[in-house]
Structure formats: C-alpha cells, structure tokens
Amino acid sequence: QVQPVESGGGLVQAGGSLRLSCAASSRTFRSYASGWFRQAPGKEREFVAAINWSGGSTYYSDSVKGRFTISRDNVKNTVALQMNSLKFEDTAVYYCAASFGPKNFTIAAAYDYWGQGTQVTVSS
C-alpha cells in the first residue's frame, strides 16, 4: 500500500548537516505514522526518530535528541529528517518506515513498510 523511498544521504564531515527525505507516491501515506531507523555494519537496526500521522507528536532516541528533527508534509506526502551536528557514530544506512496505527513508535517491528535505505557517512 505504501512504498517509502529515501533520499538525501551522502558524505559529510563531523559537525555538518544533512537532510534526509522519505517520499511515497500513495496519498494514503499521510495517514501513516513514520519512523527513521538506522543500521551500521555489524549492529542491529536502531530507532532514530518517529512522527505520528498528523505531525503533532514526535519521538527521538536519546542519542539524536537535540540534533535531529523529524517533520512531515502531508500535502507532498513526505517525511524529512534534518540532521545537524553530525557525529562519526551517526554513520549508518538510514531507513524510512511507515505504519498504520503502530503499537509502539520506537520499535522496528511495529512498522509495516520500509524503504531501501540511504547511506549516511560522517567523516572524523
């Protein structure tokens, strides 16, 4: 029903910024909660940030709180992740996910639809 597609990844120096975007062609995307997760080599996928369907509620992991901002535009059917003050440990493949009525916004298993991921590499 929903096919998220991520974009905006790349290589950036520590302290820099990147803005990731998650887009979906289906207009039903506006009714879905969305989350950003990341996975580094040899590590499990971890929660980064999430936003409810309306954008009225946001959630962040402790490691990114104050540096990352999640937002959505339900007219354009997009979800963005603004990443500031990037650190080397932020290096990972970032995935956008969507869920209709998630039981828990911070758990990967609660999401039904996933993008292919976009690589973010932060150099020290």
Coordinates of C-alpha atoms in Angstrom, one line a residue:
Q1 CA 0.0 0.0 0.0
V2 CA 2.9 2.4 0.8
Q3 CA 6.4 2.3 -0.7
P4 CA 8.7 4.7 1.0
V5 CA 11.7 6.0 -0.9
E6 CA 14.6 7.6 0.9
S7 CA 17.0 10.3 -0.5
G8 CA 19.5 12.8 0.7
G9 CA 22.2 10.6 2.1
G10 CA 25.9 11.3 1.5
L11 CA 29.3 12.0 2.9
V12 CA 29.7 14.8 5.4
Q13 CA 32.3 15.9 7.8
A14 CA 31.7 15.8 11.6
G15 CA 29.7 18.8 12.7
G16 CA 28.0 19.1 9.4
S17 CA 24.4 18.7 8.4
L18 CA 22.3 16.5 6.1
R19 CA 18.6 16.5 5.3
L20 CA 17.0 13.1 4.5
S21 CA 13.7 12.8 2.8
C22 CA 11.2 10.0 2.6
A23 CA 8.6 10.1 -0.1
A24 CA 5.7 7.9 -1.1
S25 CA 3.6 8.1 -4.2
S26 CA 0.4 6.9 -2.4
R27 CA -1.7 9.6 -0.8
T28 CA -2.6 7.2 2.0
F29 CA 1.0 7.9 3.3
R30 CA -0.5 11.0 5.0
S31 CA -2.5 8.6 7.3
Y32 CA 0.6 6.6 8.4
A33 CA 3.0 7.1 11.2
S34 CA 6.6 7.3 10.0
G35 CA 9.9 6.4 11.6
W36 CA 13.5 6.7 10.8
F37 CA 15.8 3.8 11.8
R38 CA 19.5 3.2 11.1
Q39 CA 21.8 0.3 10.9
A40 CA 25.6 0.3 11.0
P41 CA 27.7 -2.7 9.9
G42 CA 27.7 -5.4 12.5
K43 CA 25.0 -3.7 14.6
E44 CA 21.3 -4.1 14.9
R45 CA 18.8 -1.7 13.4
E46 CA 18.1 1.0 15.9
F47 CA 15.4 3.6 16.3
V48 CA 16.2 7.2 15.4
A49 CA 13.1 9.3 15.2
A50 CA 9.4 8.9 14.6
I51 CA 6.3 11.1 13.9
N52 CA 2.6 10.4 14.1
W53 CA 0.3 10.7 11.1
S54 CA -0.6 14.4 11.7
G55 CA 2.9 15.5 12.8
G56 CA 1.6 16.6 16.2
S57 CA 3.8 14.1 18.1
T58 CA 7.4 13.3 17.6
Y59 CA 9.8 10.9 19.2
Y60 CA 13.6 10.7 19.3
S61 CA 16.3 8.4 20.6
D62 CA 18.5 9.9 23.3
S63 CA 21.5 9.8 21.0
V64 CA 20.0 12.2 18.5
K65 CA 17.7 14.3 20.6
G66 CA 18.5 18.0 20.2
R67 CA 20.5 17.4 17.0
F68 CA 17.9 15.7 14.7
T69 CA 14.4 17.0 13.8
I70 CA 11.7 15.0 12.1
S71 CA 8.9 16.6 10.2
R72 CA 6.3 15.8 7.6
D73 CA 4.4 17.4 4.8
N74 CA 1.1 15.6 4.3
V75 CA 0.4 17.6 1.1
K76 CA 3.5 16.4 -0.6
N77 CA 3.4 13.0 1.2
T78 CA 7.0 13.4 2.5
V79 CA 8.8 13.0 5.8
A80 CA 12.1 14.7 6.5
L81 CA 14.9 14.1 8.9
Q82 CA 17.1 17.2 9.4
M83 CA 20.4 16.1 10.9
N84 CA 22.6 18.7 12.5
S85 CA 25.9 18.5 14.4
L86 CA 26.6 15.1 12.9
K87 CA 29.0 12.8 14.6
F88 CA 31.1 9.9 13.3
E89 CA 28.8 7.5 15.2
D90 CA 25.9 8.6 13.2
T91 CA 27.3 6.8 10.2
A92 CA 24.8 4.1 9.1
V93 CA 22.3 3.2 6.5
Y94 CA 19.1 5.2 7.3
Y95 CA 15.7 3.6 6.6
C96 CA 12.3 5.2 6.4
A97 CA 9.4 3.2 7.6
A98 CA 5.6 3.6 7.8
S99 CA 2.9 2.1 9.9
F100 CA -0.8 2.5 10.2
G101 CA -1.7 2.5 13.9
P102 CA 1.7 1.4 15.3
K103 CA 1.7 -0.1 18.8
N104 CA 5.0 1.4 19.6
F105 CA 6.6 4.2 17.6
T106 CA 10.2 3.3 18.6
I107 CA 10.2 -0.4 17.7
A108 CA 11.1 -1.6 14.2
A109 CA 8.7 -4.5 14.4
A110 CA 5.8 -2.1 14.6
Y111 CA 6.3 -0.8 11.1
D112 CA 4.9 -2.5 8.0
Y113 CA 6.5 -0.7 5.1
W114 CA 10.2 0.0 4.6
G115 CA 12.4 1.9 2.1
Q116 CA 15.6 0.6 0.7
G117 CA 17.7 2.9 2.8
T118 CA 20.2 5.7 2.1
Q119 CA 23.8 5.8 3.3
V120 CA 25.0 8.5 5.6
T121 CA 28.7 8.6 6.2
V122 CA 30.2 11.1 8.7
S123 CA 34.0 11.5 8.5
S124 CA 36.0 12.5 11.5

